[in-house]
mmCIF file of C-alpha atoms in Angstrom:
data_model
loop_
_atom_site.group_PDB
_atom_site.id
_atom_site.type_symbol
_atom_site.label_atom_id
_atom_site.label_comp_id
_atom_site.label_asym_id
_atom_site.label_seq_id
_atom_site.Cartn_x
_atom_site.Cartn_y
_atom_site.Cartn_z
ATOM 1 C CA MET A 687 -6.555 -35.383 7.167
ATOM 2 C CA SER A 688 -9.333 -34.788 4.173
ATOM 3 C CA ASP A 689 -11.659 -37.316 5.895
ATOM 4 C CA THR A 690 -11.747 -35.329 8.774
ATOM 5 C CA LEU A 691 -12.565 -32.567 6.572
ATOM 6 C CA LYS A 692 -15.745 -34.357 4.999
ATOM 7 C CA ALA A 693 -17.013 -35.957 8.366
ATOM 8 C CA LEU A 694 -16.312 -31.528 9.361
ATOM 9 C CA VAL A 695 -18.191 -30.108 6.449
ATOM 10 C CA GLN A 696 -20.790 -32.718 6.635
ATOM 11 C CA ALA A 697 -21.918 -31.915 10.266
ATOM 12 C CA CYS A 698 -22.154 -28.624 9.580
ATOM 13 C CA ARG A 699 -24.580 -29.119 6.962
ATOM 14 C CA ALA A 700 -26.576 -31.358 9.833
ATOM 15 C CA GLY A 701 -26.516 -28.366 12.023
ATOM 16 C CA GLU A 702 -24.418 -31.060 14.854
ATOM 17 C CA ALA A 703 -21.279 -28.477 14.171
ATOM 18 C CA ASP A 704 -20.380 -24.793 13.950
ATOM 19 C CA TYR A 705 -19.605 -23.270 10.528
ATOM 20 C CA GLN A 706 -16.868 -21.193 12.339
ATOM 21 C CA ASP A 707 -15.188 -25.269 12.986
ATOM 22 C CA LEU A 708 -15.010 -25.266 9.149
ATOM 23 C CA ILE A 709 -12.973 -21.428 9.298
ATOM 24 C CA ASP A 710 -10.551 -22.060 12.177
ATOM 25 C CA ARG A 711 -8.757 -25.080 11.541
ATOM 26 C CA VAL A 712 -7.206 -22.444 8.648
ATOM 27 C CA PRO A 713 -4.403 -20.812 10.154
ATOM 28 C CA TYR A 714 -4.227 -17.810 7.472
ATOM 29 C CA ALA A 715 -8.003 -16.825 8.412
ATOM 30 C CA ARG A 716 -7.525 -17.496 11.835
ATOM 31 C CA PHE A 717 -4.767 -14.567 11.361
ATOM 32 C CA LEU A 718 -7.130 -12.332 9.521
ATOM 33 C CA GLY A 719 -10.132 -13.236 12.536
ATOM 34 C CA ILE A 720 -12.345 -14.541 9.633
ATOM 35 C CA GLN A 721 -15.901 -14.799 11.089
ATOM 36 C CA VAL A 722 -19.094 -16.807 10.412
ATOM 37 C CA LEU A 723 -23.391 -15.964 11.319
ATOM 38 C CA ALA A 724 -25.591 -18.291 9.850
ATOM 39 C CA GLN A 725 -28.888 -17.706 9.174
ATOM 40 C CA GLY A 726 -30.744 -20.340 8.002
ATOM 41 C CA GLU A 727 -29.025 -22.145 4.948
ATOM 42 C CA GLU A 728 -27.196 -18.013 4.279
ATOM 43 C CA LEU A 729 -23.726 -17.177 5.191
ATOM 44 C CA THR A 730 -21.841 -14.250 5.882
ATOM 45 C CA PHE A 731 -19.106 -14.313 6.471
ATOM 46 C CA ILE A 732 -17.151 -11.355 8.508
ATOM 47 C CA LEU A 733 -14.240 -9.285 9.114
ATOM 48 C CA PRO A 734 -14.044 -7.872 12.237
ATOM 49 C CA ARG A 735 -12.508 -4.933 12.140
ATOM 50 C CA ASN A 736 -8.635 -5.240 13.270
ATOM 51 C CA GLU A 737 -5.381 -2.814 13.342
ATOM 52 C CA ASN A 738 -3.684 -6.230 12.084
ATOM 53 C CA ASN A 739 -5.748 -5.788 8.996
ATOM 54 C CA LEU A 740 -4.560 -2.244 8.134
ATOM 55 C CA GLY A 741 -2.740 -0.368 5.026
ATOM 56 C CA ASN A 742 -3.048 3.338 4.670
ATOM 57 C CA PRO A 743 -2.061 4.671 7.946
ATOM 58 C CA THR A 744 -3.229 7.930 7.328
ATOM 59 C CA LEU A 745 -7.378 7.158 6.516
ATOM 60 C CA PRO A 746 -7.196 4.064 8.090
ATOM 61 C CA ALA A 747 -7.985 1.949 5.408
ATOM 62 C CA LEU A 748 -7.703 -1.618 5.531
ATOM 63 C CA HIS A 749 -5.058 -3.220 3.262
ATOM 64 C CA GLY A 750 -6.440 -4.603 0.259
ATOM 65 C CA GLY A 751 -4.575 -7.113 0.898
ATOM 66 C CA ALA A 752 -6.477 -8.105 3.480
ATOM 67 C CA VAL A 753 -10.034 -7.857 2.177
ATOM 68 C CA ALA A 754 -9.311 -9.528 -0.850
ATOM 69 C CA GLY A 755 -7.905 -12.896 1.064
ATOM 70 C CA PHE A 756 -10.978 -12.546 2.884
ATOM 71 C CA MET A 757 -13.102 -12.882 0.066
ATOM 72 C CA GLU A 758 -11.395 -15.435 -1.195
ATOM 73 C CA GLN A 759 -11.091 -17.928 1.882
ATOM 74 C CA ALA A 760 -14.984 -17.031 2.172
ATOM 75 C CA ALA A 761 -15.545 -18.353 -1.126
ATOM 76 C CA ILE A 762 -13.610 -21.419 -0.653
ATOM 77 C CA ILE A 763 -16.150 -22.567 2.607
ATOM 78 C CA PHE A 764 -19.015 -21.694 0.905
ATOM 79 C CA ILE A 765 -17.879 -23.980 -2.118
ATOM 80 C CA LEU A 766 -16.744 -26.535 0.368
ATOM 81 C CA LEU A 767 -20.224 -26.145 1.772
ATOM 82 C CA GLN A 768 -21.946 -27.186 -1.916
ATOM 83 C CA MET A 769 -18.857 -30.137 -2.735
ATOM 84 C CA GLY A 770 -20.556 -33.229 -2.986
ATOM 85 C CA GLU A 771 -16.948 -34.495 -2.199
ATOM 86 C CA PRO A 772 -15.783 -31.444 0.054
ATOM 87 C CA ARG A 773 -11.920 -31.118 -0.715
ATOM 88 C CA VAL A 774 -10.566 -28.004 -0.248
ATOM 89 C CA PRO A 775 -10.896 -25.812 -3.629
ATOM 90 C CA LYS A 776 -7.671 -24.707 -5.101
ATOM 91 C CA THR A 777 -7.504 -20.999 -6.397
ATOM 92 C CA ILE A 778 -7.360 -20.743 -10.206
ATOM 93 C CA ASP A 779 -7.244 -17.132 -10.631
ATOM 94 C CA PHE A 780 -8.600 -14.385 -7.913
ATOM 95 C CA THR A 781 -9.955 -10.963 -9.531
ATOM 96 C CA ILE A 782 -10.797 -7.954 -8.137
ATOM 97 C CA ASP A 783 -12.137 -4.570 -8.305
ATOM 98 C CA TYR A 784 -11.888 -1.735 -5.306
ATOM 99 C CA LEU A 785 -14.808 0.036 -5.669
ATOM 100 C CA ARG A 786 -14.686 1.830 -1.861
ATOM 101 C CA ALA A 787 -12.054 2.219 0.613
ATOM 102 C CA GLY A 788 -12.386 0.007 3.434
ATOM 103 C CA LEU A 789 -12.703 1.656 6.776
ATOM 104 C CA TYR A 790 -11.179 0.926 9.626
ATOM 105 C CA GLN A 791 -14.260 -1.221 10.691
ATOM 106 C CA ASP A 792 -15.752 -4.743 10.020
ATOM 107 C CA THR A 793 -16.391 -5.997 6.778
ATOM 108 C CA PHE A 794 -19.105 -8.438 5.990
ATOM 109 C CA ALA A 795 -19.278 -10.694 2.808
ATOM 110 C CA GLU A 796 -21.363 -12.793 0.634
ATOM 111 C CA CYS A 797 -20.837 -15.677 -2.017
ATOM 112 C CA ARG A 798 -22.917 -16.687 -5.390
ATOM 113 C CA VAL A 799 -21.779 -19.755 -7.138
ATOM 114 C CA THR A 800 -22.647 -18.884 -10.842
ATOM 115 C CA ARG A 801 -21.670 -22.102 -12.170
ATOM 116 C CA LEU A 802 -20.751 -25.176 -9.709
ATOM 117 C CA GLY A 803 -18.694 -27.642 -12.416
ATOM 118 C CA ARG A 804 -17.620 -31.136 -11.808
ATOM 119 C CA ARG A 805 -13.877 -29.876 -11.736
ATOM 120 C CA ILE A 806 -14.164 -25.743 -11.506
ATOM 121 C CA ALA A 807 -16.104 -23.741 -9.681
ATOM 122 C CA ASN A 808 -17.256 -20.090 -10.979
ATOM 123 C CA VAL A 809 -17.964 -17.494 -7.614
ATOM 124 C CA HIS A 810 -18.486 -14.125 -7.218
ATOM 125 C CA ILE A 811 -18.013 -12.410 -4.350
ATOM 126 C CA SER A 812 -19.356 -8.744 -2.665
ATOM 127 C CA ALA A 813 -18.237 -7.230 0.939
ATOM 128 C CA TRP A 814 -19.638 -4.778 2.222
ATOM 129 C CA GLN A 815 -19.844 -2.009 5.175
ATOM 130 C CA LYS A 816 -22.436 0.440 5.849
ATOM 131 C CA ASN A 817 -24.806 -1.412 3.920
ATOM 132 C CA ARG A 818 -24.719 -4.671 1.190
ATOM 133 C CA GLU A 819 -26.061 -2.587 -1.778
ATOM 134 C CA GLU A 820 -22.835 -0.490 -1.531
ATOM 135 C CA PRO A 821 -20.473 -3.490 -1.792
ATOM 136 C CA ILE A 822 -16.485 -1.852 -1.318
ATOM 137 C CA THR A 823 -15.326 -4.457 -3.517
ATOM 138 C CA ILE A 824 -15.965 -7.443 -5.531
ATOM 139 C CA ALA A 825 -14.485 -10.115 -6.928
ATOM 140 C CA ARG A 826 -14.404 -13.032 -8.867
ATOM 141 C CA ALA A 827 -12.703 -16.235 -8.578
ATOM 142 C CA HIS A 828 -12.254 -19.169 -10.424
ATOM 143 C CA PHE A 829 -11.431 -22.497 -7.998
ATOM 144 C CA LEU A 830 -10.181 -26.098 -9.474
ATOM 145 C CA LEU A 831 -11.927 -28.943 -7.224
ATOM 146 C CA SER A 832 -10.894 -31.881 -8.833
ATOM 147 C CA ASP A 833 -7.317 -32.243 -9.876
ATOM 148 C CA GLU A 834 -7.602 -36.108 -10.765
ATOM 149 C CA ASN A 835 -6.297 -36.035 -14.400
ATOM 150 C CA ALA A 836 -5.522 -32.383 -13.898
ATOM 151 C CA MET B 1107 17.975 10.038 -19.493
ATOM 152 C CA GLY B 1108 21.635 9.474 -18.148
ATOM 153 C CA ALA B 1109 23.566 12.305 -16.699
ATOM 154 C CA LEU B 1110 21.100 14.835 -16.208
ATOM 155 C CA ALA B 1111 18.567 12.102 -14.279
ATOM 156 C CA ALA B 1112 21.918 10.925 -11.940
ATOM 157 C CA VAL B 1113 22.728 14.923 -11.454
ATOM 158 C CA THR B 1114 18.587 15.225 -10.275
ATOM 159 C CA ASP B 1115 18.314 11.707 -8.489
ATOM 160 C CA SER B 1116 21.628 12.617 -5.922
ATOM 161 C CA ALA B 1117 19.883 15.850 -5.333
ATOM 162 C CA VAL B 1118 16.845 13.675 -3.410
ATOM 163 C CA PRO B 1119 17.443 13.221 0.248
ATOM 164 C CA TYR B 1120 16.034 9.396 -0.012
ATOM 165 C CA THR B 1121 16.469 6.789 -1.811
ATOM 166 C CA ARG B 1122 13.604 4.364 -3.659
ATOM 167 C CA MET B 1123 14.935 1.968 -1.236
ATOM 168 C CA ASP B 1124 13.704 4.462 1.868
ATOM 169 C CA VAL B 1125 10.264 4.804 0.218
ATOM 170 C CA CYS B 1126 9.590 1.258 -0.237
ATOM 171 C CA LYS B 1127 11.030 0.887 3.186
ATOM 172 C CA ARG B 1128 9.351 3.841 4.336
ATOM 173 C CA SER B 1129 5.836 2.512 2.764
ATOM 174 C CA LEU B 1130 6.554 -1.027 4.717
ATOM 175 C CA GLU B 1131 6.887 0.658 8.027
ATOM 176 C CA THR B 1132 4.057 1.989 7.835
ATOM 177 C CA VAL B 1133 2.032 -0.361 6.498
ATOM 178 C CA ARG B 1134 0.409 -2.766 9.471
ATOM 179 C CA HIS B 1135 -0.834 -5.130 7.295
ATOM 180 C CA SER B 1136 2.336 -5.782 5.239
ATOM 181 C CA ARG B 1137 4.615 -5.300 7.988
ATOM 182 C CA MET B 1138 2.747 -8.211 10.235
ATOM 183 C CA LEU B 1139 3.092 -10.762 6.715
ATOM 184 C CA GLY B 1140 6.335 -10.584 7.364
ATOM 185 C CA LEU B 1141 6.792 -8.651 4.306
ATOM 186 C CA GLU B 1142 9.924 -7.288 2.831
ATOM 187 C CA VAL B 1143 11.501 -5.139 -0.217
ATOM 188 C CA LEU B 1144 14.683 -6.748 -1.864
ATOM 189 C CA SER B 1145 15.839 -4.092 -3.923
ATOM 190 C CA ALA B 1146 14.112 -0.717 -5.357
ATOM 191 C CA GLU B 1147 15.137 0.406 -8.749
ATOM 192 C CA GLU B 1148 13.545 2.921 -11.332
ATOM 193 C CA GLU B 1149 12.178 -0.069 -13.201
ATOM 194 C CA GLY B 1150 10.323 -2.412 -10.142
ATOM 195 C CA VAL B 1151 10.293 -3.340 -6.875
ATOM 196 C CA ARG B 1152 11.242 -7.259 -5.351
ATOM 197 C CA LEU B 1153 9.589 -8.233 -2.153
ATOM 198 C CA ARG B 1154 9.598 -11.130 -0.248
ATOM 199 C CA LEU B 1155 7.120 -13.721 1.672
ATOM 200 C CA PRO B 1156 8.183 -16.162 4.686
ATOM 201 C CA TRP B 1157 6.202 -18.762 4.594
ATOM 202 C CA ARG B 1158 5.332 -19.076 7.849
ATOM 203 C CA GLU B 1159 2.852 -22.204 9.543
ATOM 204 C CA ASP B 1160 -0.452 -18.666 10.491
ATOM 205 C CA LEU B 1161 -0.266 -18.211 6.578
ATOM 206 C CA VAL B 1162 -0.540 -21.454 5.540
ATOM 207 C CA GLY B 1163 -4.251 -21.987 3.613
ATOM 208 C CA ASN B 1164 -4.812 -25.330 3.012
ATOM 209 C CA PRO B 1165 -4.115 -27.215 6.158
ATOM 210 C CA ASP B 1166 -4.001 -30.450 5.041
ATOM 211 C CA THR B 1167 -0.594 -29.556 2.314
ATOM 212 C CA GLY B 1168 0.932 -26.771 4.250
ATOM 213 C CA VAL B 1169 0.638 -24.659 1.180
ATOM 214 C CA LEU B 1170 0.242 -20.590 1.425
ATOM 215 C CA HIS B 1171 -3.491 -19.158 1.648
ATOM 216 C CA GLY B 1172 -3.273 -17.504 -1.362
ATOM 217 C CA GLY B 1173 -4.605 -14.508 -0.281
ATOM 218 C CA ALA B 1174 -1.394 -14.101 1.436
ATOM 219 C CA VAL B 1175 0.545 -13.788 -2.046
ATOM 220 C CA PHE B 1176 -2.266 -11.475 -3.116
ATOM 221 C CA ALA B 1177 -1.245 -8.916 -0.570
ATOM 222 C CA LEU B 1178 2.263 -9.301 -1.519
ATOM 223 C CA MET B 1179 1.633 -8.575 -4.979
ATOM 224 C CA ASP B 1180 -0.755 -5.794 -4.283
ATOM 225 C CA HIS B 1181 2.144 -3.928 -1.779
ATOM 226 C CA ALA B 1182 4.996 -4.484 -4.596
ATOM 227 C CA GLY B 1183 2.847 -3.147 -7.448
ATOM 228 C CA GLY B 1184 2.250 0.068 -5.004
ATOM 229 C CA MET B 1185 5.849 0.248 -4.535
ATOM 230 C CA ALA B 1186 6.467 -0.383 -8.177
ATOM 231 C CA ASN B 1187 4.679 2.845 -8.344
ATOM 232 C CA SER B 1188 6.302 4.506 -6.454
ATOM 233 C CA CYS B 1189 9.512 3.562 -7.824
ATOM 234 C CA ARG B 1190 8.089 4.681 -11.424
ATOM 235 C CA LEU B 1191 7.108 8.430 -9.725
ATOM 236 C CA TYR B 1192 10.341 8.942 -8.099
ATOM 237 C CA PRO B 1193 11.054 11.415 -6.605
ATOM 238 C CA ALA B 1194 7.488 12.244 -6.748
ATOM 239 C CA VAL B 1195 4.959 11.185 -4.204
ATOM 240 C CA GLU B 1196 1.435 9.669 -4.673
ATOM 241 C CA ILE B 1197 -0.735 7.415 -3.043
ATOM 242 C CA THR B 1198 -1.770 4.907 -5.515
ATOM 243 C CA PRO B 1199 -4.943 2.951 -4.630
ATOM 244 C CA THR B 1200 -5.884 -0.298 -6.120
ATOM 245 C CA ILE B 1201 -8.546 0.029 -8.590
ATOM 246 C CA ASP B 1202 -8.543 -3.326 -9.771
ATOM 247 C CA LEU B 1203 -5.950 -7.011 -10.026
ATOM 248 C CA ARG B 1204 -6.043 -10.378 -10.968
ATOM 249 C CA ILE B 1205 -3.591 -12.760 -9.932
ATOM 250 C CA ASP B 1206 -3.272 -16.093 -11.541
ATOM 251 C CA HIS B 1207 -2.169 -18.723 -9.708
ATOM 252 C CA LEU B 1208 0.109 -21.044 -12.036
ATOM 253 C CA HIS B 1209 0.988 -23.945 -9.262
ATOM 254 C CA ALA B 1210 0.595 -24.306 -5.338
ATOM 255 C CA PRO B 1211 3.933 -23.106 -3.834
ATOM 256 C CA THR B 1212 5.859 -25.369 -1.933
ATOM 257 C CA PRO B 1213 5.423 -25.202 2.015
ATOM 258 C CA GLY B 1214 8.511 -24.082 3.472
ATOM 259 C CA LYS B 1215 9.440 -22.025 0.907
ATOM 260 C CA ALA B 1216 9.219 -18.907 0.699
ATOM 261 C CA VAL B 1217 7.623 -16.621 -2.319
ATOM 262 C CA ILE B 1218 9.810 -13.860 -4.134
ATOM 263 C CA CYS B 1219 7.830 -11.080 -6.234
ATOM 264 C CA ASP B 1220 8.633 -8.705 -8.797
ATOM 265 C CA ALA B 1221 6.660 -6.145 -9.696
ATOM 266 C CA THR B 1222 7.264 -3.547 -12.628
ATOM 267 C CA CYS B 1223 4.731 -0.735 -12.991
ATOM 268 C CA TYR B 1224 5.356 -0.662 -17.059
ATOM 269 C CA ARG B 1225 2.166 2.501 -18.040
ATOM 270 C CA LEU B 1226 2.172 5.813 -16.547
ATOM 271 C CA SER B 1227 -0.700 7.857 -17.842
ATOM 272 C CA ALA B 1228 -2.564 11.365 -16.538
ATOM 273 C CA HIS B 1229 -4.578 9.355 -13.515
ATOM 274 C CA VAL B 1230 -3.905 5.493 -13.947
ATOM 275 C CA THR B 1231 -0.960 3.071 -13.332
ATOM 276 C CA PHE B 1232 -0.465 -0.339 -15.268
ATOM 277 C CA VAL B 1233 1.786 -2.717 -13.462
ATOM 278 C CA ARG B 1234 1.965 -6.569 -13.661
ATOM 279 C CA MET B 1235 3.452 -8.500 -11.060
ATOM 280 C CA THR B 1236 5.594 -12.124 -11.187
ATOM 281 C CA ALA B 1237 5.893 -14.134 -8.083
ATOM 282 C CA TRP B 1238 8.807 -17.464 -7.439
ATOM 283 C CA GLU B 1239 9.645 -19.795 -4.961
ATOM 284 C CA GLU B 1240 12.686 -18.493 -3.246
ATOM 285 C CA GLY B 1241 15.675 -19.700 -5.052
ATOM 286 C CA ASP B 1242 13.922 -21.022 -8.045
ATOM 287 C CA GLU B 1243 13.222 -17.045 -8.804
ATOM 288 C CA GLN B 1244 14.678 -18.389 -13.181
ATOM 289 C CA GLY B 1245 12.024 -20.498 -12.949
ATOM 290 C CA GLU B 1246 8.207 -21.404 -13.463
ATOM 291 C CA PRO B 1247 6.358 -18.533 -12.021
ATOM 292 C CA VAL B 1248 4.021 -19.905 -9.060
ATOM 293 C CA ALA B 1249 1.458 -17.204 -9.709
ATOM 294 C CA THR B 1250 1.333 -13.952 -12.301
ATOM 295 C CA GLY B 1251 -0.410 -10.675 -11.292
ATOM 296 C CA GLN B 1252 -1.464 -7.686 -13.550
ATOM 297 C CA ALA B 1253 -3.174 -4.521 -12.001
ATOM 298 C CA THR B 1254 -4.635 -0.898 -12.527
ATOM 299 C CA TYR B 1255 -3.878 1.963 -9.907
ATOM 300 C CA THR B 1256 -5.308 5.574 -8.978
ATOM 301 C CA ARG B 1257 -3.181 8.530 -8.944
ATOM 302 C CA MET B 1258 -3.908 10.788 -6.077
ATOM 303 C CA LYS B 1259 -1.102 13.493 -6.207
ATOM 304 C CA LEU B 1260 -0.077 14.940 -2.722
ATOM 305 C CA ASP B 1261 0.348 18.494 -2.284
ATOM 306 C CA ARG B 1262 3.509 20.067 -0.052
ATOM 307 C CA SER B 1263 1.502 18.772 3.436
ATOM 308 C CA GLY B 1264 1.067 15.353 2.288
ATOM 309 C CA ARG B 1265 -2.683 15.554 1.544
ATOM 310 C CA VAL B 1266 -4.590 14.932 -1.526
ATOM 311 C CA ALA B 1267 -4.606 17.745 -3.864
ATOM 312 C CA SER B 1268 -7.383 16.672 -6.272
#
């Protein structure tokens, strides 16, 4: 199974496969409706406005859990593309700060790998709606890349 | 607390369980996840997240996505606030939440989450969450969470007061 993942990651890197295929193989990513926009080597993740992701009905605002799941999945895809031997990273911890309400609009996210070690990756994720200088949430997460000898 | 609290509580036309069930009904994403309230007491709440194929994060293993467990914890924490604030009604947006994934829940098994508001200050609530595989609630947790929420008091019309 992981051979097919490796082949897909390599095809994405080579520009022979769509990054969206990497996302669409994850059932929960399809559940949220996550999309990806690649501009050169830059990836922006998109959580399109979708009523199934609503939390507070009166505002209305997105469910904090949906935004968090979107950001976590964005980070997983982002790391996967940087791994020499691509294997689905396991989330160790995920910490999110909610800065503004996530309105019933499209949400965007970008990732920055702070450190990619052999076993652990530290990733920063930022999500916004109006513009990226006004994030609605920022998150920090650690992922286990290899559980050999763990 | 004892007798007086009991009298006061019985005068309230809704229970903590009513408050939590109403919260679940109105929050569409939690309904889509299939969340269920199992208990709602002053000390905290217990919620259930089913294992479902469309909530899987790793298609090679069938393990639930961390995001689904996160959403479970976030809403459980909100309900723990409601239970602590009861019979007062406030909305409590999340300030921050950290989740630690201690080990992967077994594919096919539902996840049970307890949440407790252990400190209610004038403007902030402090909540802890613990999650287990269903049937193993006495065993090793699969995840723990720690969160703060901000308190927004509602006026009589149900609008945010300040």
